[in-house]
XYZ file of N, CA and C in Angstrom:
267
model
N -0.320 1.094 6.892
C 0.971 0.720 7.487
C 1.509 -0.339 6.464
N 2.829 -0.141 6.181
C 3.524 -0.797 5.166
C 4.950 -1.334 5.853
N 5.243 -2.541 5.689
C 6.586 -3.118 6.031
C 7.016 -4.213 5.100
N 8.370 -4.107 4.765
C 8.958 -5.165 3.916
C 8.334 -5.242 2.483
N 7.915 -4.100 2.018
C 7.291 -4.097 0.693
C 7.986 -3.042 -0.153
N 8.570 -3.479 -1.293
C 9.363 -2.641 -2.173
C 10.246 -1.862 -1.485
N 10.093 -0.369 -1.474
C 11.048 0.448 -0.732
C 10.918 0.593 0.667
N 9.892 -0.032 1.302
C 9.707 0.037 2.763
C 10.270 -1.176 3.482
N 11.484 -1.163 3.913
C 12.016 -2.237 4.588
C 11.469 -2.211 6.036
N 11.453 -1.022 6.730
C 10.939 -1.027 8.061
C 9.502 -0.409 8.037
N 8.762 -0.757 9.191
C 7.438 -0.413 9.159
C 7.141 1.131 9.128
N 6.276 1.529 8.175
C 5.920 2.899 8.147
C 4.432 3.048 7.973
N 3.884 4.101 8.777
C 2.455 4.290 8.801
C 2.204 5.664 8.122
N 1.237 5.736 7.260
C 0.734 6.952 6.582
C -0.704 7.213 7.075
N -0.856 8.442 7.530
C -2.215 8.798 8.076
C -2.881 9.674 6.975
N -3.724 8.912 6.105
C -4.424 9.742 5.057
C -5.454 10.645 5.560
N -6.040 10.416 6.709
C -7.017 11.400 7.298
C -6.409 12.722 7.476
N -5.061 12.757 7.996
C -4.429 14.082 8.231
C -4.207 14.665 6.804
N -3.777 13.774 5.878
C -3.403 14.347 4.571
C -4.476 14.860 3.685
N -5.675 14.325 3.942
C -6.810 14.752 3.095
C -7.711 15.837 3.817
N -7.317 16.438 5.008
C -8.158 17.394 5.640
C -8.385 18.618 4.798
N -7.313 19.032 3.950
C -7.537 20.129 3.135
C -8.191 19.822 1.815
N -8.580 18.562 1.663
C -9.253 18.113 0.516
C -8.443 17.693 -0.712
N -7.110 18.004 -0.778
C -6.247 17.589 -1.850
C -4.904 17.439 -1.294
N -4.163 16.405 -1.725
C -2.826 16.253 -1.263
C -2.017 15.529 -2.356
N -0.761 15.612 -2.370
C 0.182 15.057 -3.332
C 1.233 14.094 -2.547
N 1.762 13.134 -3.280
C 2.827 12.319 -2.824
C 3.923 12.650 -3.688
N 5.065 13.093 -3.101
C 6.216 13.533 -3.690
C 7.493 12.960 -3.287
N 8.423 12.639 -4.125
C 9.713 12.101 -3.660
C 10.594 11.626 -4.785
N 11.848 11.329 -4.560
C 12.700 10.955 -5.619
C 12.356 9.563 -6.166
N 12.983 9.149 -7.298
C 12.753 7.893 -7.930
C 13.147 6.800 -6.941
N 12.379 5.810 -6.741
C 12.668 4.666 -5.763
C 12.352 4.888 -4.375
N 11.734 6.175 -3.993
C 11.415 6.456 -2.602
C 10.174 5.735 -2.057
N 9.330 5.171 -2.924
C 8.213 4.390 -2.478
C 6.813 5.053 -2.902
N 6.796 6.091 -3.736
C 5.489 6.611 -4.021
C 4.613 5.595 -4.630
N 4.986 4.984 -5.721
C 4.081 3.958 -6.318
C 3.828 2.770 -5.374
N 4.731 2.480 -4.412
C 4.545 1.297 -3.491
C 3.359 1.603 -2.586
N 3.029 2.760 -2.277
C 1.930 3.057 -1.415
C 0.712 2.671 -2.217
N 0.591 2.984 -3.517
C -0.544 2.652 -4.223
C -0.670 1.202 -4.507
N 0.431 0.422 -4.709
C 0.521 -0.915 -4.877
C 0.032 -1.689 -3.651
N 0.351 -1.241 -2.381
C 0.071 -1.730 -1.273
C -1.519 -1.612 -1.073
N -2.039 -0.450 -1.322
C -3.548 -0.290 -1.218
C -4.298 -1.232 -2.186
N -3.732 -1.214 -3.399
C -4.360 -2.158 -4.444
C -4.384 -3.576 -3.970
N -3.201 -4.093 -3.539
C -3.017 -5.392 -3.061
C -4.013 -5.660 -1.857
N -4.144 -4.761 -0.902
C -4.871 -4.913 0.219
C -6.396 -5.118 -0.208
N -6.840 -4.340 -1.094
C -8.174 -4.260 -1.528
C -8.556 -5.331 -2.490
N -7.748 -5.673 -3.464
C -7.970 -6.670 -4.595
C -7.131 -7.754 -4.639
N -6.155 -8.048 -3.795
C -5.275 -9.224 -3.803
C -4.396 -9.230 -5.019
N -4.214 -8.224 -5.738
C -3.290 -8.081 -6.914
C -2.873 -6.651 -7.247
N -1.929 -6.528 -7.916
C -1.449 -5.174 -8.294
C -1.030 -5.128 -9.879
N -0.942 -3.910 -10.383
C -0.571 -3.791 -11.724
C 0.728 -4.388 -12.014
N 1.754 -4.212 -11.223
C 3.055 -4.702 -11.447
C 3.012 -6.286 -11.470
N 2.212 -6.955 -10.589
C 2.192 -8.245 -10.571
C 1.418 -9.020 -11.739
N 0.710 -8.193 -12.441
C -0.134 -8.652 -13.595
C 0.535 -8.560 -15.000
N 1.734 -8.324 -14.997
C 2.516 -8.146 -16.285
C 2.220 -9.405 -17.138
N 2.135 -9.390 -18.393
C 1.899 -10.507 -19.284
C 3.232 -11.141 -19.792
N 4.259 -10.763 -19.221
C 5.672 -11.272 -19.785
C 6.135 -12.544 -19.035
N 5.135 -13.144 -18.235
C 5.518 -14.423 -17.536
C 6.614 -14.360 -16.620
N 7.119 -13.276 -16.257
C 8.196 -13.234 -15.287
C 7.621 -13.292 -13.802
N 8.269 -14.112 -12.883
C 7.806 -14.042 -11.488
C 8.044 -12.634 -10.974
N 7.257 -12.078 -10.183
C 7.458 -10.751 -9.524
C 7.095 -10.821 -8.143
N 7.950 -10.320 -7.263
C 7.761 -10.395 -5.795
C 7.776 -8.907 -5.175
N 6.733 -8.587 -4.417
C 6.554 -7.369 -3.919
C 7.430 -7.116 -2.660
N 8.068 -8.170 -2.160
C 8.792 -8.145 -0.814
C 10.151 -7.390 -1.015
N 10.512 -6.596 -0.056
C 11.775 -5.892 0.019
C 12.855 -6.992 0.154
N 13.998 -7.015 -0.573
C 14.818 -8.134 -0.482
C 15.674 -8.171 0.794
N 15.671 -7.069 1.475
C 16.474 -7.020 2.821
C 15.474 -7.247 4.037
N 14.217 -7.665 3.789
C 13.220 -7.926 4.810
C 13.055 -9.345 5.019
N 12.730 -9.671 6.173
C 12.397 -11.209 6.491
C 10.928 -11.329 6.512
N 10.072 -10.347 6.425
C 8.575 -10.510 6.379
C 8.091 -9.178 5.680
N 6.831 -9.352 5.275
C 6.135 -8.141 4.639
C 4.788 -8.135 5.407
N 4.330 -6.876 5.375
C 3.055 -6.672 6.129
C 2.358 -5.413 5.556
N 1.084 -5.504 5.349
C 0.212 -4.369 4.907
C -1.056 -4.332 5.844
N -1.269 -3.177 6.347
C -2.448 -2.892 7.147
C -3.180 -1.667 6.553
N -4.272 -1.896 6.056
C -5.047 -0.788 5.392
C -6.366 -0.651 6.077
N -6.585 0.567 6.627
C -7.876 0.896 7.187
C -8.517 1.899 6.199
N -9.776 1.654 5.898
C -10.577 2.615 5.085
C -11.974 2.996 5.761
N -12.407 4.097 5.517
C -13.702 4.633 6.123
C -14.696 4.766 5.032
N -15.905 4.289 5.147
C -16.893 4.291 4.039
C -17.687 5.586 4.400
N -18.712 5.808 3.537
C -19.597 6.892 3.557
C -20.314 7.097 4.859
N -20.535 5.978 5.623
C -21.204 6.133 6.872
C -20.223 6.360 8.018
N -18.999 6.569 7.719
C -17.990 6.846 8.759
C -17.629 5.613 9.510
N -17.781 4.443 8.996
C -17.429 3.255 9.508
C -16.071 2.767 9.004
N -15.183 2.341 9.861
C -13.794 2.023 9.666
C -13.747 0.508 9.417
N -13.017 0.086 8.239
C -12.892 -1.369 8.051
C -11.288 -1.500 7.929
N -10.816 -2.630 8.383
C -9.418 -2.959 8.338
C -9.119 -4.206 7.533
N -8.155 -4.073 6.705
C -7.642 -5.244 5.908
C -6.149 -5.486 6.226
N -5.796 -6.686 6.736
C -4.442 -7.106 6.967
C -3.969 -8.056 5.892
N -2.857 -7.921 5.468
C -2.237 -8.847 4.490
C -0.919 -9.182 4.886
């Protein structure tokens, strides 16, 4: 679930379990529609940093959508034992 992050002003939930049932899926959309934002949210939830935030040009970078008053990331992942873990950011 992503809210207030890059292209995602309102709360959106993506169910990867449904997407991966066939074994392979793709994320398609126009430029600026939020494809990379999904990966950035996962990276930030897991590691506390993203590729965009780690640029070496010393510019401040903010992940928050400029029209949002808050940002939220909720990431559930399932391990090889089928146990679910949740990370809230």
